[in-house]
C-alpha cells in the first residue's frame, strides 16, 4: 500500500467534446525535484538517480509530444 504519491510526469492525448485531439504534457523539472528532496529528505540516496530518470523521460515525452502535434497540423 502506498503512503503518498507525487506525479512527476504526465502526457495525455485527449479527444475533447468538440471532437478535436489535444495533447497535454506536464512534468516536474528535475532541478525542482532535487531541491525539494534535498530540503525534505536529504538522507534519501536515490534523488540523483530519479532526477536523471526524469530528465530522460522528459526528453522522450517532448519528442512524442512534438511528433503527435505534427500529425495534428
PDB file of N, CA and C in Angstrom:
ATOM      1  N   UNK A   1       0.831  -1.186   0.000  1.00  0.00           N
ATOM      2  CA  UNK A   1       0.000   0.000   0.000  1.00  0.00           C
ATOM      3  C   UNK A   1       0.876   1.251   0.000  1.00  0.00           C
ATOM      4  N   UNK A   2       0.552   2.182  -0.862  1.00  0.00           N
ATOM      5  CA  UNK A   2       1.319   3.422  -0.953  1.00  0.00           C
ATOM      6  C   UNK A   2       0.926   4.385   0.150  1.00  0.00           C
ATOM      7  N   UNK A   3       1.909   5.071   0.676  1.00  0.00           N
ATOM      8  CA  UNK A   3       1.637   6.082   1.694  1.00  0.00           C
ATOM      9  C   UNK A   3       1.367   7.442   1.064  1.00  0.00           C
ATOM     10  N   UNK A   4       2.061   7.750  -0.019  1.00  0.00           N
ATOM     11  CA  UNK A   4       1.896   9.051  -0.677  1.00  0.00           C
ATOM     12  C   UNK A   4       2.248   8.906  -2.148  1.00  0.00           C
ATOM     13  N   UNK A   5       1.786   9.831  -2.939  1.00  0.00           N
ATOM     14  CA  UNK A   5       2.093   9.842  -4.367  1.00  0.00           C
ATOM     15  C   UNK A   5       2.449  11.252  -4.804  1.00  0.00           C
ATOM     16  N   UNK A   6       3.374  11.345  -5.738  1.00  0.00           N
ATOM     17  CA  UNK A   6       3.712  12.612  -6.370  1.00  0.00           C
ATOM     18  C   UNK A   6       3.829  12.353  -7.855  1.00  0.00           C
ATOM     19  N   UNK A   7       3.065  13.067  -8.625  1.00  0.00           N
ATOM     20  CA  UNK A   7       3.109  12.931 -10.077  1.00  0.00           C
ATOM     21  C   UNK A   7       4.332  13.678 -10.597  1.00  0.00           C
ATOM     22  N   UNK A   8       5.239  12.961 -11.251  1.00  0.00           N
ATOM     23  CA  UNK A   8       6.466  13.566 -11.756  1.00  0.00           C
ATOM     24  C   UNK A   8       6.366  13.961 -13.219  1.00  0.00           C
ATOM     25  N   UNK A   9       5.606  13.183 -13.990  1.00  0.00           N
ATOM     26  CA  UNK A   9       5.484  13.454 -15.422  1.00  0.00           C
ATOM     27  C   UNK A   9       4.182  12.853 -15.923  1.00  0.00           C
ATOM     28  N   UNK A  10       3.561  13.564 -16.878  1.00  0.00           N
ATOM     29  CA  UNK A  10       2.292  13.082 -17.425  1.00  0.00           C
ATOM     30  C   UNK A  10       2.149  13.584 -18.853  1.00  0.00           C
ATOM     31  N   UNK A  11       1.749  12.700 -19.733  1.00  0.00           N
ATOM     32  CA  UNK A  11       1.490  13.048 -21.118  1.00  0.00           C
ATOM     33  C   UNK A  11       0.152  12.433 -21.496  1.00  0.00           C
ATOM     34  N   UNK A  12      -0.759  13.264 -21.999  1.00  0.00           N
ATOM     35  CA  UNK A  12      -2.100  12.799 -22.345  1.00  0.00           C
ATOM     36  C   UNK A  12      -2.435  13.184 -23.774  1.00  0.00           C
ATOM     37  N   UNK A  13      -3.105  12.283 -24.456  1.00  0.00           N
ATOM     38  CA  UNK A  13      -3.712  12.582 -25.755  1.00  0.00           C
ATOM     39  C   UNK A  13      -5.208  12.467 -25.511  1.00  0.00           C
ATOM     40  N   UNK A  14      -5.917  13.577 -25.678  1.00  0.00           N
ATOM     41  CA  UNK A  14      -7.315  13.679 -25.284  1.00  0.00           C
ATOM     42  C   UNK A  14      -8.190  13.981 -26.495  1.00  0.00           C
ATOM     43  N   UNK A  15      -9.334  13.338 -26.554  1.00  0.00           N
ATOM     44  CA  UNK A  15     -10.369  13.682 -27.522  1.00  0.00           C
ATOM     45  C   UNK A  15     -11.341  14.578 -26.775  1.00  0.00           C
ATOM     46  N   UNK A  16     -11.406  15.876 -27.157  1.00  0.00           N
ATOM     47  CA  UNK A  16     -12.265  16.790 -26.420  1.00  0.00           C
ATOM     48  C   UNK A  16     -13.714  16.691 -26.899  1.00  0.00           C
ATOM     49  N   UNK A  17     -14.595  17.431 -26.257  1.00  0.00           N
ATOM     50  CA  UNK A  17     -16.031  17.344 -26.548  1.00  0.00           C
ATOM     51  C   UNK A  17     -16.392  17.886 -27.924  1.00  0.00           C
ATOM     52  N   UNK A  18     -15.490  18.641 -28.550  1.00  0.00           N
ATOM     53  CA  UNK A  18     -15.723  19.146 -29.910  1.00  0.00           C
ATOM     54  C   UNK A  18     -15.199  18.181 -30.961  1.00  0.00           C
ATOM     55  N   UNK A  19     -14.638  17.051 -30.521  1.00  0.00           N
ATOM     56  CA  UNK A  19     -14.115  16.059 -31.456  1.00  0.00           C
ATOM     57  C   UNK A  19     -12.692  16.320 -31.898  1.00  0.00           C
ATOM     58  N   UNK A  20     -12.022  17.243 -31.250  1.00  0.00           N
ATOM     59  CA  UNK A  20     -10.632  17.556 -31.579  1.00  0.00           C
ATOM     60  C   UNK A  20      -9.687  16.826 -30.634  1.00  0.00           C
ATOM     61  N   UNK A  21      -8.512  16.492 -31.148  1.00  0.00           N
ATOM     62  CA  UNK A  21      -7.493  15.848 -30.328  1.00  0.00           C
ATOM     63  C   UNK A  21      -6.599  16.925 -29.728  1.00  0.00           C
ATOM     64  N   UNK A  22      -6.334  16.792 -28.444  1.00  0.00           N
ATOM     65  CA  UNK A  22      -5.438  17.702 -27.733  1.00  0.00           C
ATOM     66  C   UNK A  22      -4.329  16.882 -27.086  1.00  0.00           C
ATOM     67  N   UNK A  23      -3.158  17.472 -26.996  1.00  0.00           N
ATOM     68  CA  UNK A  23      -2.028  16.820 -26.340  1.00  0.00           C
ATOM     69  C   UNK A  23      -1.623  17.697 -25.167  1.00  0.00           C
ATOM     70  N   UNK A  24      -1.545  17.090 -23.991  1.00  0.00           N
ATOM     71  CA  UNK A  24      -1.123  17.804 -22.786  1.00  0.00           C
ATOM     72  C   UNK A  24       0.108  17.125 -22.209  1.00  0.00           C
ATOM     73  N   UNK A  25       1.063  17.949 -21.810  1.00  0.00           N
ATOM     74  CA  UNK A  25       2.279  17.405 -21.193  1.00  0.00           C
ATOM     75  C   UNK A  25       2.636  18.258 -19.990  1.00  0.00           C
ATOM     76  N   UNK A  26       2.864  17.613 -18.873  1.00  0.00           N
ATOM     77  CA  UNK A  26       3.271  18.287 -17.636  1.00  0.00           C
ATOM     78  C   UNK A  26       4.390  17.484 -16.985  1.00  0.00           C
ATOM     79  N   UNK A  27       5.320  18.184 -16.376  1.00  0.00           N
ATOM     80  CA  UNK A  27       6.369  17.499 -15.637  1.00  0.00           C
ATOM     81  C   UNK A  27       6.929  18.391 -14.547  1.00  0.00           C
ATOM     82  N   UNK A  28       7.491  17.757 -13.554  1.00  0.00           N
ATOM     83  CA  UNK A  28       8.231  18.466 -12.515  1.00  0.00           C
ATOM     84  C   UNK A  28       9.659  18.606 -13.020  1.00  0.00           C
ATOM     85  N   UNK A  29      10.182  19.820 -13.114  1.00  0.00           N
ATOM     86  CA  UNK A  29      11.582  19.962 -13.531  1.00  0.00           C
ATOM     87  C   UNK A  29      12.509  19.216 -12.568  1.00  0.00           C
ATOM     88  N   UNK A  30      13.479  18.519 -13.113  1.00  0.00           N
ATOM     89  CA  UNK A  30      14.366  17.712 -12.274  1.00  0.00           C
ATOM     90  C   UNK A  30      15.114  18.564 -11.248  1.00  0.00           C
ATOM     91  N   UNK A  31      15.428  19.807 -11.596  1.00  0.00           N
ATOM     92  CA  UNK A  31      16.118  20.689 -10.654  1.00  0.00           C
ATOM     93  C   UNK A  31      15.225  20.993  -9.446  1.00  0.00           C
ATOM     94  N   UNK A  32      13.927  21.198  -9.701  1.00  0.00           N
ATOM     95  CA  UNK A  32      12.979  21.439  -8.605  1.00  0.00           C
ATOM     96  C   UNK A  32      12.832  20.193  -7.740  1.00  0.00           C
ATOM     97  N   UNK A  33      12.833  19.029  -8.375  1.00  0.00           N
ATOM     98  CA  UNK A  33      12.751  17.770  -7.640  1.00  0.00           C
ATOM     99  C   UNK A  33      13.945  17.618  -6.709  1.00  0.00           C
ATOM    100  N   UNK A  34      15.143  17.857  -7.235  1.00  0.00           N
ATOM    101  CA  UNK A  34      16.365  17.743  -6.429  1.00  0.00           C
ATOM    102  C   UNK A  34      16.313  18.719  -5.255  1.00  0.00           C
ATOM    103  N   UNK A  35      15.926  19.948  -5.520  1.00  0.00           N
ATOM    104  CA  UNK A  35      15.860  20.959  -4.464  1.00  0.00           C
ATOM    105  C   UNK A  35      14.867  20.549  -3.357  1.00  0.00           C
ATOM    106  N   UNK A  36      13.690  20.090  -3.758  1.00  0.00           N
ATOM    107  CA  UNK A  36      12.676  19.679  -2.781  1.00  0.00           C
ATOM    108  C   UNK A  36      13.139  18.472  -1.968  1.00  0.00           C
ATOM    109  N   UNK A  37      13.729  17.506  -2.649  1.00  0.00           N
ATOM    110  CA  UNK A  37      14.192  16.309  -1.942  1.00  0.00           C
ATOM    111  C   UNK A  37      15.330  16.639  -0.972  1.00  0.00           C
ATOM    112  N   UNK A  38      16.235  17.521  -1.387  1.00  0.00           N
ATOM    113  CA  UNK A  38      17.346  17.900  -0.512  1.00  0.00           C
ATOM    114  C   UNK A  38      16.860  18.641   0.735  1.00  0.00           C
ATOM    115  N   UNK A  39      15.744  19.382   0.600  1.00  0.00           N
ATOM    116  CA  UNK A  39      15.186  20.099   1.749  1.00  0.00           C
ATOM    117  C   UNK A  39      14.407  19.166   2.672  1.00  0.00           C
ATOM    118  N   UNK A  40      13.585  18.288   2.074  1.00  0.00           N
ATOM    119  CA  UNK A  40      12.663  17.485   2.872  1.00  0.00           C
ATOM    120  C   UNK A  40      13.214  16.115   3.266  1.00  0.00           C
ATOM    121  N   UNK A  41      14.016  15.515   2.402  1.00  0.00           N
ATOM    122  CA  UNK A  41      14.570  14.180   2.677  1.00  0.00           C
ATOM    123  C   UNK A  41      16.044  14.126   2.268  1.00  0.00           C
ATOM    124  N   UNK A  42      16.886  14.907   2.916  1.00  0.00           N
ATOM    125  CA  UNK A  42      18.297  14.957   2.491  1.00  0.00           C
ATOM    126  C   UNK A  42      19.018  13.617   2.602  1.00  0.00           C
ATOM    127  N   UNK A  43      18.506  12.722   3.410  1.00  0.00           N
ATOM    128  CA  UNK A  43      19.146  11.421   3.583  1.00  0.00           C
ATOM    129  C   UNK A  43      18.765  10.425   2.478  1.00  0.00           C
ATOM    130  N   UNK A  44      17.787  10.777   1.652  1.00  0.00           N
ATOM    131  CA  UNK A  44      17.342   9.862   0.586  1.00  0.00           C
ATOM    132  C   UNK A  44      18.443   9.728  -0.457  1.00  0.00           C
ATOM    133  N   UNK A  45      18.905   8.516  -0.700  1.00  0.00           N
ATOM    134  CA  UNK A  45      20.094   8.305  -1.535  1.00  0.00           C
ATOM    135  C   UNK A  45      19.813   8.192  -3.030  1.00  0.00           C
ATOM    136  N   UNK A  46      18.567   8.091  -3.429  1.00  0.00           N
ATOM    137  CA  UNK A  46      18.265   7.906  -4.856  1.00  0.00           C
ATOM    138  C   UNK A  46      17.803   9.175  -5.571  1.00  0.00           C
ATOM    139  N   UNK A  47      17.924  10.307  -4.935  1.00  0.00           N
ATOM    140  CA  UNK A  47      17.452  11.561  -5.532  1.00  0.00           C
ATOM    141  C   UNK A  47      18.059  11.794  -6.912  1.00  0.00           C
ATOM    142  N   UNK A  48      19.355  11.656  -7.044  1.00  0.00           N
ATOM    143  CA  UNK A  48      20.005  11.964  -8.323  1.00  0.00           C
ATOM    144  C   UNK A  48      19.720  10.901  -9.385  1.00  0.00           C
ATOM    145  N   UNK A  49      19.510   9.681  -8.968  1.00  0.00           N
ATOM    146  CA  UNK A  49      19.134   8.623  -9.916  1.00  0.00           C
ATOM    147  C   UNK A  49      17.747   8.912 -10.480  1.00  0.00           C
ATOM    148  N   UNK A  50      16.817   9.283  -9.605  1.00  0.00           N
ATOM    149  CA  UNK A  50      15.458   9.608 -10.054  1.00  0.00           C
ATOM    150  C   UNK A  50      15.473  10.860 -10.918  1.00  0.00           C
ATOM    151  N   UNK A  51      16.266  11.856 -10.548  1.00  0.00           N
ATOM    152  CA  UNK A  51      16.354  13.081 -11.346  1.00  0.00           C
ATOM    153  C   UNK A  51      16.892  12.783 -12.752  1.00  0.00           C
ATOM    154  N   UNK A  52      17.870  11.908 -12.854  1.00  0.00           N
ATOM    155  CA  UNK A  52      18.399  11.529 -14.175  1.00  0.00           C
ATOM    156  C   UNK A  52      17.334  10.794 -14.977  1.00  0.00           C
ATOM    157  N   UNK A  53      16.577   9.929 -14.325  1.00  0.00           N
ATOM    158  CA  UNK A  53      15.470   9.237 -14.978  1.00  0.00           C
ATOM    159  C   UNK A  53      14.428  10.249 -15.467  1.00  0.00           C
ATOM    160  N   UNK A  54      14.117  11.236 -14.633  1.00  0.00           N
ATOM    161  CA  UNK A  54      13.143  12.264 -15.010  1.00  0.00           C
ATOM    162  C   UNK A  54      13.602  13.054 -16.235  1.00  0.00           C
ATOM    163  N   UNK A  55      14.895  13.338 -16.325  1.00  0.00           N
ATOM    164  CA  UNK A  55      15.426  14.058 -17.488  1.00  0.00           C
ATOM    165  C   UNK A  55      15.247  13.226 -18.762  1.00  0.00           C
ATOM    166  N   UNK A  56      15.498  11.944 -18.666  1.00  0.00           N
ATOM    167  CA  UNK A  56      15.332  11.048 -19.824  1.00  0.00           C
ATOM    168  C   UNK A  56      13.866  10.961 -20.219  1.00  0.00           C
ATOM    169  N   UNK A  57      12.980  10.810 -19.241  1.00  0.00           N
ATOM    170  CA  UNK A  57      11.542  10.761 -19.524  1.00  0.00           C
ATOM    171  C   UNK A  57      11.094  12.064 -20.168  1.00  0.00           C
ATOM    172  N   UNK A  58      11.619  13.195 -19.695  1.00  0.00           N
ATOM    173  CA  UNK A  58      11.251  14.494 -20.273  1.00  0.00           C
ATOM    174  C   UNK A  58      11.652  14.567 -21.742  1.00  0.00           C
ATOM    175  N   UNK A  59      12.870  14.136 -22.055  1.00  0.00           N
ATOM    176  CA  UNK A  59      13.317  14.171 -23.459  1.00  0.00           C
ATOM    177  C   UNK A  59      12.441  13.285 -24.336  1.00  0.00           C
ATOM    178  N   UNK A  60      12.142  12.076 -23.869  1.00  0.00           N
ATOM    179  CA  UNK A  60      11.292  11.161 -24.638  1.00  0.00           C
ATOM    180  C   UNK A  60       9.876  11.711 -24.789  1.00  0.00           C
ATOM    181  N   UNK A  61       9.348  12.280 -23.718  1.00  0.00           N
ATOM    182  CA  UNK A  61       7.991  12.823 -23.751  1.00  0.00           C
ATOM    183  C   UNK A  61       7.889  14.016 -24.684  1.00  0.00           C
ATOM    184  N   UNK A  62       8.891  14.888 -24.671  1.00  0.00           N
ATOM    185  CA  UNK A  62       8.873  16.046 -25.567  1.00  0.00           C
ATOM    186  C   UNK A  62       8.955  15.619 -27.026  1.00  0.00           C
ATOM    187  N   UNK A  63       9.742  14.597 -27.309  1.00  0.00           N
ATOM    188  CA  UNK A  63       9.804  14.070 -28.676  1.00  0.00           C
ATOM    189  C   UNK A  63       8.436  13.547 -29.099  1.00  0.00           C
ATOM    190  N   UNK A  64       7.824  12.752 -28.229  1.00  0.00           N
ATOM    191  CA  UNK A  64       6.493  12.204 -28.509  1.00  0.00           C
ATOM    192  C   UNK A  64       5.472  13.329 -28.673  1.00  0.00           C
ATOM    193  N   UNK A  65       5.483  14.296 -27.756  1.00  0.00           N
ATOM    194  CA  UNK A  65       4.574  15.436 -27.790  1.00  0.00           C
ATOM    195  C   UNK A  65       4.700  16.179 -29.121  1.00  0.00           C
ATOM    196  N   UNK A  66       5.928  16.467 -29.528  1.00  0.00           N
ATOM    197  CA  UNK A  66       6.156  17.187 -30.786  1.00  0.00           C
ATOM    198  C   UNK A  66       5.728  16.358 -31.994  1.00  0.00           C
ATOM    199  N   UNK A  67       5.996  15.061 -31.982  1.00  0.00           N
ATOM    200  CA  UNK A  67       5.606  14.205 -33.092  1.00  0.00           C
ATOM    201  C   UNK A  67       4.091  14.101 -33.226  1.00  0.00           C
ATOM    202  N   UNK A  68       3.390  13.976 -32.101  1.00  0.00           N
ATOM    203  CA  UNK A  68       1.933  13.913 -32.148  1.00  0.00           C
ATOM    204  C   UNK A  68       1.368  15.233 -32.649  1.00  0.00           C
ATOM    205  N   UNK A  69       1.904  16.349 -32.179  1.00  0.00           N
ATOM    206  CA  UNK A  69       1.406  17.651 -32.633  1.00  0.00           C
ATOM    207  C   UNK A  69       1.632  17.862 -34.125  1.00  0.00           C
ATOM    208  N   UNK A  70       2.715  17.332 -34.673  1.00  0.00           N
ATOM    209  CA  UNK A  70       2.949  17.430 -36.125  1.00  0.00           C
ATOM    210  C   UNK A  70       1.849  16.696 -36.891  1.00  0.00           C
ATOM    211  N   UNK A  71       1.397  15.573 -36.358  1.00  0.00           N
ATOM    212  CA  UNK A  71       0.328  14.812 -37.001  1.00  0.00           C
ATOM    213  C   UNK A  71      -1.007  15.562 -36.991  1.00  0.00           C
ATOM    214  N   UNK A  72      -1.182  16.428 -36.005  1.00  0.00           N
ATOM    215  CA  UNK A  72      -2.446  17.134 -35.840  1.00  0.00           C
ATOM    216  C   UNK A  72      -2.549  18.372 -36.716  1.00  0.00           C
ATOM    217  N   UNK A  73      -1.454  18.810 -37.293  1.00  0.00           N
ATOM    218  CA  UNK A  73      -1.483  20.043 -38.129  1.00  0.00           C
ATOM    219  C   UNK A  73      -2.071  19.789 -39.481  1.00  0.00           C
TER     220      UNK A  73
END
